[in-house]
PDB file of C-alpha atoms and ligand atoms in Angstrom:
ATOM      1  CA  MET A   1      23.119  -6.154   6.104  1.00  0.00           C
ATOM      2  CA  GLN A   2      22.825  -2.460   6.856  1.00  0.00           C
ATOM      3  CA  ILE A   3      20.226  -0.371   5.046  1.00  0.00           C
ATOM      4  CA  LYS A   4      21.341   3.172   4.185  1.00  0.00           C
ATOM      5  CA  LYS A   5      19.490   4.034   1.019  1.00  0.00           C
ATOM      6  CA  VAL A   6      15.907   3.056   0.223  1.00  0.00           C
ATOM      7  CA  GLY A   7      14.314   3.126  -3.235  1.00  0.00           C
ATOM      8  CA  VAL A   8      10.539   3.560  -3.455  1.00  0.00           C
ATOM      9  CA  VAL A   9       8.742   2.706  -6.691  1.00  0.00           C
ATOM     10  CA  GLY A  10       5.434   4.549  -7.052  1.00  0.00           C
ATOM     11  CA  ALA A  11       4.787   8.019  -5.595  1.00  0.00           C
ATOM     12  CA  GLY A  12       1.046   7.544  -4.987  1.00  0.00           C
ATOM     13  CA  THR A  13      -0.908   7.156  -1.733  1.00  0.00           C
ATOM     14  CA  MET A  14       1.369   4.480  -0.302  1.00  0.00           C
ATOM     15  CA  GLY A  15       4.647   5.300  -2.065  1.00  0.00           C
ATOM     16  CA  ASN A  16       4.883   8.858  -0.794  1.00  0.00           C
ATOM     17  CA  GLY A  17       3.937   7.723   2.726  1.00  0.00           C
ATOM     18  CA  ILE A  18       6.663   5.071   2.685  1.00  0.00           C
ATOM     19  CA  ALA A  19       9.183   7.594   1.334  1.00  0.00           C
ATOM     20  CA  GLN A  20       8.201  10.030   4.097  1.00  0.00           C
ATOM     21  CA  VAL A  21       8.636   7.587   6.996  1.00  0.00           C
ATOM     22  CA  CYS A  22      11.952   6.295   5.607  1.00  0.00           C
ATOM     23  CA  ALA A  23      13.346   9.827   5.173  1.00  0.00           C
ATOM     24  CA  ALA A  24      12.047  10.822   8.614  1.00  0.00           C
ATOM     25  CA  ALA A  25      13.951   7.862  10.097  1.00  0.00           C
ATOM     26  CA  GLY A  26      17.172   9.165   8.509  1.00  0.00           C
ATOM     27  CA  TYR A  27      17.410   7.046   5.362  1.00  0.00           C
ATOM     28  CA  ASP A  28      18.267   8.492   1.968  1.00  0.00           C
ATOM     29  CA  VAL A  29      15.290   7.881  -0.314  1.00  0.00           C
ATOM     30  CA  VAL A  30      14.836   7.813  -4.086  1.00  0.00           C
ATOM     31  CA  MET A  31      11.153   7.853  -5.074  1.00  0.00           C
ATOM     32  CA  ARG A  32      10.402   6.815  -8.633  1.00  0.00           C
ATOM     33  CA  ASP A  33       7.186   7.195 -10.625  1.00  0.00           C
ATOM     34  CA  ILE A  34       6.528   6.921 -14.351  1.00  0.00           C
ATOM     35  CA  ALA A  35       5.937  10.631 -15.060  1.00  0.00           C
ATOM     36  CA  GLU A  36       7.038  13.936 -13.552  1.00  0.00           C
ATOM     37  CA  PRO A  37       3.546  15.128 -12.417  1.00  0.00           C
ATOM     38  CA  PHE A  38       3.164  11.949 -10.292  1.00  0.00           C
ATOM     39  CA  VAL A  39       6.573  12.486  -8.697  1.00  0.00           C
ATOM     40  CA  GLU A  40       5.762  16.153  -8.025  1.00  0.00           C
ATOM     41  CA  ARG A  41       2.408  15.249  -6.494  1.00  0.00           C
ATOM     42  CA  GLY A  42       4.129  12.726  -4.201  1.00  0.00           C
ATOM     43  CA  ILE A  43       6.718  15.265  -3.032  1.00  0.00           C
ATOM     44  CA  LYS A  44       3.951  17.844  -2.482  1.00  0.00           C
ATOM     45  CA  THR A  45       2.007  15.402  -0.306  1.00  0.00           C
ATOM     46  CA  ILE A  46       5.095  14.688   1.802  1.00  0.00           C
ATOM     47  CA  THR A  47       5.772  18.435   2.158  1.00  0.00           C
ATOM     48  CA  ARG A  48       2.177  19.077   3.235  1.00  0.00           C
ATOM     49  CA  ASN A  49       2.275  16.242   5.785  1.00  0.00           C
ATOM     50  CA  LEU A  50       5.528  17.515   7.276  1.00  0.00           C
ATOM     51  CA  GLU A  51       4.217  21.099   7.386  1.00  0.00           C
ATOM     52  CA  ARG A  52       1.268  19.815   9.385  1.00  0.00           C
ATOM     53  CA  LEU A  53       3.658  18.173  11.868  1.00  0.00           C
ATOM     54  CA  VAL A  54       5.579  21.458  12.198  1.00  0.00           C
ATOM     55  CA  ALA A  55       2.311  23.394  12.738  1.00  0.00           C
ATOM     56  CA  ARG A  56       1.385  20.960  15.522  1.00  0.00           C
ATOM     57  CA  GLY A  57       4.788  21.347  17.148  1.00  0.00           C
ATOM     58  CA  LYS A  58       5.714  17.706  16.466  1.00  0.00           C
ATOM     59  CA  MET A  59       8.629  18.555  14.156  1.00  0.00           C
ATOM     60  CA  THR A  60      10.956  21.540  13.812  1.00  0.00           C
ATOM     61  CA  GLU A  61      11.207  23.521  10.574  1.00  0.00           C
ATOM     62  CA  ALA A  62      14.884  22.456  10.328  1.00  0.00           C
ATOM     63  CA  ASP A  63      13.964  18.763  10.671  1.00  0.00           C
ATOM     64  CA  LYS A  64      11.286  19.165   8.003  1.00  0.00           C
ATOM     65  CA  GLU A  65      13.845  20.629   5.605  1.00  0.00           C
ATOM     66  CA  ALA A  66      16.317  17.847   6.457  1.00  0.00           C
ATOM     67  CA  VAL A  67      13.685  15.162   5.746  1.00  0.00           C
ATOM     68  CA  LEU A  68      12.794  16.787   2.414  1.00  0.00           C
ATOM     69  CA  THR A  69      16.420  16.965   1.295  1.00  0.00           C
ATOM     70  CA  ARG A  70      16.709  13.215   1.899  1.00  0.00           C
ATOM     71  CA  VAL A  71      13.930  12.501  -0.654  1.00  0.00           C
ATOM     72  CA  GLN A  72      14.990  12.549  -4.288  1.00  0.00           C
ATOM     73  CA  GLY A  73      12.293  12.202  -6.950  1.00  0.00           C
ATOM     74  CA  THR A  74      12.928  10.537 -10.303  1.00  0.00           C
ATOM     75  CA  THR A  75      11.147   9.088 -13.331  1.00  0.00           C
ATOM     76  CA  VAL A  76      13.922   6.648 -14.250  1.00  0.00           C
ATOM     77  CA  LEU A  77      15.208   3.468 -12.620  1.00  0.00           C
ATOM     78  CA  ASP A  78      18.974   4.204 -12.643  1.00  0.00           C
ATOM     79  CA  PRO A  79      19.078   6.146  -9.322  1.00  0.00           C
ATOM     80  CA  LEU A  80      17.788   2.956  -7.627  1.00  0.00           C
ATOM     81  CA  ALA A  81      20.987   1.114  -8.549  1.00  0.00           C
ATOM     82  CA  ASP A  82      22.784   1.821  -5.259  1.00  0.00           C
ATOM     83  CA  ALA A  83      19.748   1.346  -2.992  1.00  0.00           C
ATOM     84  CA  ASP A  84      20.101  -1.373  -0.333  1.00  0.00           C
ATOM     85  CA  LEU A  85      16.355  -1.933  -0.342  1.00  0.00           C
ATOM     86  CA  ILE A  86      13.721  -1.107  -2.969  1.00  0.00           C
ATOM     87  CA  ILE A  87      10.075  -0.997  -1.876  1.00  0.00           C
ATOM     88  CA  GLU A  88       7.575  -1.230  -4.713  1.00  0.00           C
ATOM     89  CA  ALA A  89       4.200   0.525  -4.290  1.00  0.00           C
ATOM     90  CA  ALA A  90       2.913   0.683  -7.877  1.00  0.00           C
ATOM     91  CA  LEU A  91      -0.321  -0.688  -9.316  1.00  0.00           C
ATOM     92  CA  GLU A  92      -2.018  -3.735  -7.788  1.00  0.00           C
ATOM     93  CA  ASP A  93      -1.699  -5.836 -10.933  1.00  0.00           C
ATOM     94  CA  LEU A  94       0.217  -9.098 -11.167  1.00  0.00           C
ATOM     95  CA  ALA A  95       1.467  -8.493 -14.742  1.00  0.00           C
ATOM     96  CA  VAL A  96       2.694  -4.987 -13.825  1.00  0.00           C
ATOM     97  CA  LYS A  97       4.477  -6.236 -10.716  1.00  0.00           C
ATOM     98  CA  VAL A  98       6.073  -9.240 -12.461  1.00  0.00           C
ATOM     99  CA  LYS A  99       7.447  -6.982 -15.215  1.00  0.00           C
ATOM    100  CA  LEU A 100       8.586  -4.372 -12.711  1.00  0.00           C
ATOM    101  CA  PHE A 101      10.394  -6.880 -10.489  1.00  0.00           C
ATOM    102  CA  GLY A 102      12.205  -8.244 -13.554  1.00  0.00           C
ATOM    103  CA  GLU A 103      13.415  -4.684 -14.275  1.00  0.00           C
ATOM    104  CA  LEU A 104      14.267  -3.943 -10.633  1.00  0.00           C
ATOM    105  CA  ASP A 105      16.255  -7.184 -10.444  1.00  0.00           C
ATOM    106  CA  THR A 106      18.381  -5.997 -13.369  1.00  0.00           C
ATOM    107  CA  VAL A 107      18.899  -2.493 -11.969  1.00  0.00           C
ATOM    108  CA  ALA A 108      19.398  -3.275  -8.259  1.00  0.00           C
ATOM    109  CA  LYS A 109      22.867  -4.031  -6.940  1.00  0.00           C
ATOM    110  CA  PRO A 110      23.707  -7.603  -5.908  1.00  0.00           C
ATOM    111  CA  GLY A 111      22.469  -8.326  -2.397  1.00  0.00           C
ATOM    112  CA  ALA A 112      19.842  -5.565  -2.437  1.00  0.00           C
ATOM    113  CA  ILE A 113      16.441  -6.552  -1.073  1.00  0.00           C
ATOM    114  CA  LEU A 114      13.370  -6.107  -3.289  1.00  0.00           C
ATOM    115  CA  ALA A 115      10.141  -5.616  -1.354  1.00  0.00           C
ATOM    116  CA  SER A 116       6.551  -5.202  -2.489  1.00  0.00           C
ATOM    117  CA  ASN A 117       3.799  -3.326  -0.683  1.00  0.00           C
ATOM    118  CA  THR A 118       1.187  -5.432  -2.496  1.00  0.00           C
ATOM    119  CA  SER A 119      -2.122  -5.815  -0.658  1.00  0.00           C
ATOM    120  CA  SER A 120      -2.848  -9.310  -1.881  1.00  0.00           C
ATOM    121  CA  ILE A 121      -0.751 -10.542  -4.805  1.00  0.00           C
ATOM    122  CA  SER A 122       1.307 -13.713  -4.283  1.00  0.00           C
ATOM    123  CA  LEU A 123       4.812 -12.747  -3.160  1.00  0.00           C
ATOM    124  CA  THR A 124       5.929 -16.200  -4.229  1.00  0.00           C
ATOM    125  CA  ARG A 125       5.032 -15.359  -7.846  1.00  0.00           C
ATOM    126  CA  ILE A 126       6.670 -11.925  -7.636  1.00  0.00           C
ATOM    127  CA  ALA A 127       9.841 -13.494  -6.175  1.00  0.00           C
ATOM    128  CA  ALA A 128       9.899 -16.041  -9.019  1.00  0.00           C
ATOM    129  CA  ALA A 129      10.138 -13.151 -11.527  1.00  0.00           C
ATOM    130  CA  THR A 130      13.642 -12.359 -10.219  1.00  0.00           C
ATOM    131  CA  LYS A 131      17.013 -14.081 -10.032  1.00  0.00           C
ATOM    132  CA  ARG A 132      17.215 -13.249  -6.305  1.00  0.00           C
ATOM    133  CA  PRO A 133      14.010 -14.855  -4.945  1.00  0.00           C
ATOM    134  CA  ASP A 134      15.543 -15.302  -1.468  1.00  0.00           C
ATOM    135  CA  HIS A 135      15.945 -11.485  -1.341  1.00  0.00           C
ATOM    136  CA  VAL A 136      12.302 -10.755  -2.203  1.00  0.00           C
ATOM    137  CA  VAL A 137       9.826 -10.067   0.600  1.00  0.00           C
ATOM    138  CA  GLY A 138       6.508  -8.339   1.257  1.00  0.00           C
ATOM    139  CA  MET A 139       6.460  -5.120   3.280  1.00  0.00           C
ATOM    140  CA  HIS A 140       2.765  -4.397   3.633  1.00  0.00           C
ATOM    141  CA  PHE A 141       2.297  -0.950   5.113  1.00  0.00           C
ATOM    142  CA  PHE A 142      -1.131   0.397   6.033  1.00  0.00           C
ATOM    143  CA  ASN A 143      -2.818   3.623   5.017  1.00  0.00           C
ATOM    144  CA  PRO A 144      -2.006   6.331   6.087  1.00  0.00           C
ATOM    145  CA  VAL A 145       1.573   5.082   6.306  1.00  0.00           C
ATOM    146  CA  PRO A 146       2.929   7.777   8.676  1.00  0.00           C
ATOM    147  CA  VAL A 147       0.157   6.971  11.186  1.00  0.00           C
ATOM    148  CA  MET A 148      -0.504   3.228  11.080  1.00  0.00           C
ATOM    149  CA  LYS A 149       1.701   1.087  13.329  1.00  0.00           C
ATOM    150  CA  LEU A 150       1.444  -2.281  11.599  1.00  0.00           C
ATOM    151  CA  LEU A 151       3.976  -3.566   9.094  1.00  0.00           C
ATOM    152  CA  GLU A 152       2.851  -6.963   7.798  1.00  0.00           C
ATOM    153  CA  VAL A 153       6.025  -8.692   6.611  1.00  0.00           C
ATOM    154  CA  ILE A 154       5.228 -11.378   4.028  1.00  0.00           C
ATOM    155  CA  LYS A 155       7.530 -14.371   3.725  1.00  0.00           C
ATOM    156  CA  ALA A 156       7.290 -15.893   0.261  1.00  0.00           C
ATOM    157  CA  LEU A 157       8.125 -19.575  -0.135  1.00  0.00           C
ATOM    158  CA  GLN A 158      11.578 -18.500  -1.361  1.00  0.00           C
ATOM    159  CA  THR A 159      12.284 -15.632   1.103  1.00  0.00           C
ATOM    160  CA  GLY A 160      15.391 -16.097   3.240  1.00  0.00           C
ATOM    161  CA  ASP A 161      15.215 -15.732   7.043  1.00  0.00           C
ATOM    162  CA  GLU A 162      17.960 -13.082   6.872  1.00  0.00           C
ATOM    163  CA  THR A 163      15.866 -11.010   4.411  1.00  0.00           C
ATOM    164  CA  CYS A 164      12.902 -11.117   6.811  1.00  0.00           C
ATOM    165  CA  ALA A 165      15.143 -10.162   9.743  1.00  0.00           C
ATOM    166  CA  VAL A 166      16.532  -7.127   7.859  1.00  0.00           C
ATOM    167  CA  VAL A 167      13.110  -5.720   6.933  1.00  0.00           C
ATOM    168  CA  GLU A 168      11.681  -6.425  10.410  1.00  0.00           C
ATOM    169  CA  GLU A 169      14.579  -4.430  11.892  1.00  0.00           C
ATOM    170  CA  LEU A 170      14.007  -1.618   9.375  1.00  0.00           C
ATOM    171  CA  GLY A 171      10.290  -1.614  10.227  1.00  0.00           C
ATOM    172  CA  ARG A 172      11.104  -1.103  13.912  1.00  0.00           C
ATOM    173  CA  LYS A 173      13.416   1.801  12.992  1.00  0.00           C
ATOM    174  CA  LEU A 174      10.504   3.370  11.075  1.00  0.00           C
ATOM    175  CA  GLY A 175       8.449   3.180  14.282  1.00  0.00           C
ATOM    176  CA  LYS A 176       6.324   0.275  13.044  1.00  0.00           C
ATOM    177  CA  ILE A 177       5.541  -3.051  14.655  1.00  0.00           C
ATOM    178  CA  PRO A 178       6.431  -5.828  12.190  1.00  0.00           C
ATOM    179  CA  ILE A 179       4.318  -8.982  12.167  1.00  0.00           C
ATOM    180  CA  THR A 180       5.631 -11.704   9.858  1.00  0.00           C
ATOM    181  CA  VAL A 181       3.178 -14.023   8.114  1.00  0.00           C
ATOM    182  CA  LYS A 182       3.473 -16.637   5.381  1.00  0.00           C
ATOM    183  CA  ASP A 183       2.535 -15.780   1.826  1.00  0.00           C
ATOM    184  CA  SER A 184      -1.086 -16.542   0.949  1.00  0.00           C
ATOM    185  CA  TYR A 185      -3.778 -14.611  -0.954  1.00  0.00           C
ATOM    186  CA  GLY A 186      -4.574 -11.461   1.032  1.00  0.00           C
ATOM    187  CA  PHE A 187      -2.045 -12.505   3.712  1.00  0.00           C
ATOM    188  CA  VAL A 188      -3.730 -12.156   7.130  1.00  0.00           C
ATOM    189  CA  GLY A 189      -4.843  -8.506   7.273  1.00  0.00           C
ATOM    190  CA  ASN A 190      -6.727  -8.292   3.981  1.00  0.00           C
ATOM    191  CA  ARG A 191      -7.950 -11.893   4.155  1.00  0.00           C
ATOM    192  CA  ILE A 192     -10.006 -10.797   7.149  1.00  0.00           C
ATOM    193  CA  LEU A 193     -10.631  -7.104   6.407  1.00  0.00           C
ATOM    194  CA  VAL A 194     -11.573  -6.993   2.719  1.00  0.00           C
ATOM    195  CA  PRO A 195     -14.341  -9.659   2.741  1.00  0.00           C
ATOM    196  CA  MET A 196     -15.834  -7.668   5.661  1.00  0.00           C
ATOM    197  CA  LEU A 197     -15.784  -4.484   3.531  1.00  0.00           C
ATOM    198  CA  ASN A 198     -17.296  -6.427   0.611  1.00  0.00           C
ATOM    199  CA  GLU A 199     -20.072  -7.692   2.891  1.00  0.00           C
ATOM    200  CA  ALA A 200     -20.860  -4.125   3.984  1.00  0.00           C
ATOM    201  CA  ILE A 201     -21.150  -3.178   0.283  1.00  0.00           C
ATOM    202  CA  ASN A 202     -23.509  -6.135  -0.209  1.00  0.00           C
ATOM    203  CA  CYS A 203     -25.665  -4.832   2.671  1.00  0.00           C
ATOM    204  CA  LEU A 204     -25.927  -1.533   0.790  1.00  0.00           C
ATOM    205  CA  TYR A 205     -26.541  -3.361  -2.517  1.00  0.00           C
ATOM    206  CA  GLU A 206     -29.435  -5.256  -0.945  1.00  0.00           C
ATOM    207  CA  GLY A 207     -30.865  -2.004   0.412  1.00  0.00           C
ATOM    208  CA  LEU A 208     -30.627  -3.041   4.051  1.00  0.00           C
ATOM    209  CA  ALA A 209     -29.597   0.445   5.185  1.00  0.00           C
ATOM    210  CA  GLU A 210     -28.054   3.715   4.033  1.00  0.00           C
ATOM    211  CA  PRO A 211     -24.214   4.012   3.970  1.00  0.00           C
ATOM    212  CA  ALA A 212     -24.048   6.130   7.149  1.00  0.00           C
ATOM    213  CA  ALA A 213     -26.250   3.626   9.012  1.00  0.00           C
ATOM    214  CA  ILE A 214     -24.127   0.646   7.943  1.00  0.00           C
ATOM    215  CA  ASP A 215     -21.013   2.493   9.104  1.00  0.00           C
ATOM    216  CA  GLU A 216     -22.623   3.443  12.433  1.00  0.00           C
ATOM    217  CA  VAL A 217     -23.469  -0.226  13.138  1.00  0.00           C
ATOM    218  CA  MET A 218     -19.814  -1.193  12.892  1.00  0.00           C
ATOM    219  CA  LYS A 219     -18.559   1.882  14.763  1.00  0.00           C
ATOM    220  CA  LEU A 220     -21.013   1.717  17.671  1.00  0.00           C
ATOM    221  CA  GLY A 221     -21.440  -2.030  17.894  1.00  0.00           C
ATOM    222  CA  MET A 222     -17.964  -3.309  17.073  1.00  0.00           C
ATOM    223  CA  ASN A 223     -15.927  -0.312  18.228  1.00  0.00           C
ATOM    224  CA  HIS A 224     -14.392   0.144  14.774  1.00  0.00           C
ATOM    225  CA  PRO A 225     -12.855   3.637  14.543  1.00  0.00           C
ATOM    226  CA  MET A 226     -14.223   4.018  11.016  1.00  0.00           C
ATOM    227  CA  GLY A 227     -17.173   2.408   9.235  1.00  0.00           C
ATOM    228  CA  PRO A 228     -16.481  -0.134   6.442  1.00  0.00           C
ATOM    229  CA  LEU A 229     -17.880   2.058   3.641  1.00  0.00           C
ATOM    230  CA  ALA A 230     -15.909   5.128   4.730  1.00  0.00           C
ATOM    231  CA  LEU A 231     -12.841   2.891   4.988  1.00  0.00           C
ATOM    232  CA  THR A 232     -13.443   1.524   1.472  1.00  0.00           C
ATOM    233  CA  ASP A 233     -13.586   5.123   0.208  1.00  0.00           C
ATOM    234  CA  LEU A 234     -10.276   5.824   1.940  1.00  0.00           C
ATOM    235  CA  ILE A 235      -8.527   2.725   0.577  1.00  0.00           C
ATOM    236  CA  GLY A 236      -9.953   3.147  -2.944  1.00  0.00           C
ATOM    237  CA  LEU A 237     -12.780   1.014  -4.403  1.00  0.00           C
ATOM    238  CA  ASP A 238     -10.523  -0.209  -7.221  1.00  0.00           C
ATOM    239  CA  ILE A 239      -7.989  -1.523  -4.696  1.00  0.00           C
ATOM    240  CA  VAL A 240     -10.723  -3.266  -2.675  1.00  0.00           C
ATOM    241  CA  LEU A 241     -12.122  -4.848  -5.863  1.00  0.00           C
ATOM    242  CA  ASN A 242      -8.656  -5.999  -6.866  1.00  0.00           C
ATOM    243  CA  VAL A 243      -8.129  -7.718  -3.530  1.00  0.00           C
ATOM    244  CA  MET A 244     -11.547  -9.438  -3.719  1.00  0.00           C
ATOM    245  CA  GLU A 245     -10.752 -10.682  -7.224  1.00  0.00           C
ATOM    246  CA  THR A 246      -7.392 -11.977  -6.059  1.00  0.00           C
ATOM    247  CA  LEU A 247      -9.043 -13.873  -3.169  1.00  0.00           C
ATOM    248  CA  TYR A 248     -11.857 -15.153  -5.418  1.00  0.00           C
ATOM    249  CA  GLN A 249      -9.560 -16.382  -8.180  1.00  0.00           C
ATOM    250  CA  GLY A 250      -6.774 -17.527  -5.847  1.00  0.00           C
ATOM    251  CA  PHE A 251      -8.838 -19.671  -3.476  1.00  0.00           C
ATOM    252  CA  GLU A 252     -11.487 -20.502  -6.129  1.00  0.00           C
ATOM    253  CA  ASP A 253     -14.061 -20.116  -3.380  1.00  0.00           C
ATOM    254  CA  PRO A 254     -17.439 -18.373  -4.054  1.00  0.00           C
ATOM    255  CA  LYS A 255     -17.432 -16.874  -0.572  1.00  0.00           C
ATOM    256  CA  TYR A 256     -15.006 -14.267  -1.948  1.00  0.00           C
ATOM    257  CA  ARG A 257     -17.260 -13.150  -4.835  1.00  0.00           C
ATOM    258  CA  PRO A 258     -16.914  -9.351  -5.293  1.00  0.00           C
ATOM    259  CA  SER A 259     -20.130  -7.416  -4.691  1.00  0.00           C
ATOM    260  CA  PRO A 260     -21.871  -6.448  -7.972  1.00  0.00           C
ATOM    261  CA  LEU A 261     -22.265  -2.914  -6.564  1.00  0.00           C
ATOM    262  CA  LEU A 262     -18.518  -2.640  -5.971  1.00  0.00           C
ATOM    263  CA  LYS A 263     -17.848  -3.673  -9.575  1.00  0.00           C
ATOM    264  CA  GLN A 264     -20.397  -1.210 -10.901  1.00  0.00           C
ATOM    265  CA  MET A 265     -19.001   1.700  -8.893  1.00  0.00           C
ATOM    266  CA  VAL A 266     -15.482   0.974 -10.121  1.00  0.00           C
ATOM    267  CA  ASP A 267     -16.845   0.854 -13.704  1.00  0.00           C
ATOM    268  CA  ALA A 268     -18.397   4.283 -13.101  1.00  0.00           C
ATOM    269  CA  GLY A 269     -15.073   5.680 -11.868  1.00  0.00           C
ATOM    270  CA  TYR A 270     -16.391   6.240  -8.319  1.00  0.00           C
ATOM    271  CA  LEU A 271     -13.187   5.141  -6.612  1.00  0.00           C
ATOM    272  CA  GLY A 272     -13.642   6.912  -3.275  1.00  0.00           C
ATOM    273  CA  ARG A 273     -11.793   9.908  -1.849  1.00  0.00           C
ATOM    274  CA  LYS A 274      -9.207   9.994  -4.610  1.00  0.00           C
ATOM    275  CA  THR A 275     -11.872  10.716  -7.259  1.00  0.00           C
ATOM    276  CA  GLY A 276     -14.073  12.822  -4.981  1.00  0.00           C
ATOM    277  CA  ARG A 277     -16.860  10.258  -4.965  1.00  0.00           C
ATOM    278  CA  GLY A 278     -17.379   6.788  -3.552  1.00  0.00           C
ATOM    279  CA  PHE A 279     -20.004   5.714  -1.040  1.00  0.00           C
ATOM    280  CA  TYR A 280     -19.810   9.312   0.172  1.00  0.00           C
ATOM    281  CA  ASN A 281     -19.356  12.542  -1.782  1.00  0.00           C
ATOM    282  CA  TYR A 282     -16.053  14.385  -1.188  1.00  0.00           C
ATOM    283  CA  GLU A 283     -16.366  16.962  -3.948  1.00  0.00           C
ATOM    284  CA  THR A 284     -15.945  20.505  -2.709  1.00  0.00           C
ATOM    285  CA  HIS A 285     -17.866  23.114  -4.627  1.00  0.00           C
TER     286      HIS A 285
HETATM  287  P1  LIG B   1      -1.866   4.805  -6.220  1.00  0.00           P
HETATM  288  O1  LIG B   1      -2.690   4.614  -7.427  1.00  0.00           O
HETATM  289  O2  LIG B   1      -2.162   5.919  -5.266  1.00  0.00           O
HETATM  290  O3  LIG B   1      -0.330   4.994  -6.651  1.00  0.00           O
HETATM  291  C1  LIG B   1       0.332   4.123  -7.544  1.00  0.00           C
HETATM  292  C2  LIG B   1       1.427   4.919  -8.227  1.00  0.00           C
HETATM  293  O4  LIG B   1       2.287   4.000  -8.919  1.00  0.00           O
HETATM  294  C3  LIG B   1       0.886   5.912  -9.265  1.00  0.00           C
HETATM  295  O5  LIG B   1       1.407   7.199  -8.993  1.00  0.00           O
HETATM  296  C4  LIG B   1       1.409   5.339 -10.592  1.00  0.00           C
HETATM  297  O6  LIG B   1       1.727   6.346 -11.541  1.00  0.00           O
HETATM  298  C5  LIG B   1       2.646   4.610 -10.125  1.00  0.00           C
HETATM  299  N1  LIG B   1       3.173   3.585 -11.050  1.00  0.00           N
HETATM  300  C6  LIG B   1       2.489   2.749 -11.866  1.00  0.00           C
HETATM  301  N2  LIG B   1       3.361   1.949 -12.543  1.00  0.00           N
HETATM  302  C7  LIG B   1       4.608   2.301 -12.138  1.00  0.00           C
HETATM  303  C8  LIG B   1       5.922   1.878 -12.481  1.00  0.00           C
HETATM  304  N3  LIG B   1       6.112   0.918 -13.388  1.00  0.00           N
HETATM  305  N4  LIG B   1       6.969   2.467 -11.877  1.00  0.00           N
HETATM  306  C9  LIG B   1       6.765   3.434 -10.957  1.00  0.00           C
HETATM  307  N5  LIG B   1       5.551   3.894 -10.585  1.00  0.00           N
HETATM  308  C10 LIG B   1       4.489   3.335 -11.179  1.00  0.00           C
HETATM  309  O7  LIG B   1      -1.848   3.386  -5.462  1.00  0.00           O
HETATM  310  P2  LIG B   1      -1.565   3.084  -3.907  1.00  0.00           P
HETATM  311  O8  LIG B   1      -2.840   3.166  -3.157  1.00  0.00           O
HETATM  312  O9  LIG B   1      -0.387   3.876  -3.448  1.00  0.00           O
HETATM  313  O10 LIG B   1      -1.186   1.542  -3.978  1.00  0.00           O
HETATM  314  C11 LIG B   1       0.106   1.122  -4.343  1.00  0.00           C
HETATM  315  C12 LIG B   1       0.306  -0.313  -3.906  1.00  0.00           C
HETATM  316  O11 LIG B   1       0.161  -0.387  -2.491  1.00  0.00           O
HETATM  317  C13 LIG B   1      -0.693  -1.317  -4.501  1.00  0.00           C
HETATM  318  O12 LIG B   1      -0.041  -2.531  -4.745  1.00  0.00           O
HETATM  319  C14 LIG B   1      -1.721  -1.432  -3.394  1.00  0.00           C
HETATM  320  O13 LIG B   1      -2.407  -2.668  -3.432  1.00  0.00           O
HETATM  321  C15 LIG B   1      -0.841  -1.345  -2.167  1.00  0.00           C
HETATM  322  N6  LIG B   1      -1.511  -0.920  -0.935  1.00  0.00           N
HETATM  323  C16 LIG B   1      -2.456   0.081  -0.957  1.00  0.00           C
HETATM  324  C17 LIG B   1      -3.059   0.478   0.225  1.00  0.00           C
HETATM  325  C18 LIG B   1      -4.093   1.595   0.250  1.00  0.00           C
HETATM  326  O14 LIG B   1      -4.784   1.740   1.261  1.00  0.00           O
HETATM  327  N7  LIG B   1      -4.185   2.420  -0.796  1.00  0.00           N
HETATM  328  C19 LIG B   1      -2.708  -0.134   1.436  1.00  0.00           C
HETATM  329  C20 LIG B   1      -1.717  -1.134   1.421  1.00  0.00           C
HETATM  330  C21 LIG B   1      -1.128  -1.516   0.231  1.00  0.00           C
END
């Protein structure tokens, strides 16, 4: 199967990044969000990212314009009907994704592949919400999408080998390196990463050290390019909490208990960079 047109559902952090890399690789893209301001914000982010590439001499002005003309924004599902592949990057919530995949299944043409960028939700359950479970797969991109090389391809119990092969090939065309893993809570990347972030938050909760010191330990001692608390701020504390809850409830193992401090900060609305405040303060006065 040849992919020509890609639908992206969700124009947020991940959705606009996915739309950008697909358009940059020459695919026609339709990016859908639920309201116009979200779509506009997504298009603005893509424009800003491309302008930065032009300023650094990594892209010509003409190429930037060509990429932008390949991205169509929308608030409705109909323009996704002729997409060969739809990649969902909406909220990390099982009920939302199950409902959405039911709708996408109705709208998408026969044979189209439905992919989810979920960080941790069972692809097997998402696939079961459709009448084309063999055509449902996980395409787990990493943040920031235009920069990060990994594409974790998630094979649900129902996913066909051909479906995996098509998205692996697409991933390579986007300049990513696809690694295919079986469906399980958190897959491989977040199963290892997110409990480590949670443990760093517990170190802060127990008052072992200040945020910058905890981050320095992991940067200097483990050669991590970014400390775990700064990384949590970048990912979003709500997303990290969601993944911990998915691991905790999925495996029913207390070792995945979310840190009380993480829960409290999410309750306070301190979600990291996107709200201007997380473990660090990003507000500009
Ligand atoms: P985000 O909050 O930045 O963006 C989500 C967008 O989806 C919002 O603009 C929202 O309006 C929109 N949306 C909600 N319901 C929708 C619907 N029914 N149809 C269309 N759009 C809808 O979130 P994000 O960080 O981009 O995360 C999106 C997904 O990607 C989540 O499943 C998340 O777990 C996953 N993910 C996130 C990261 C990360 O680092 N942020 C990394 C990998 C995967």
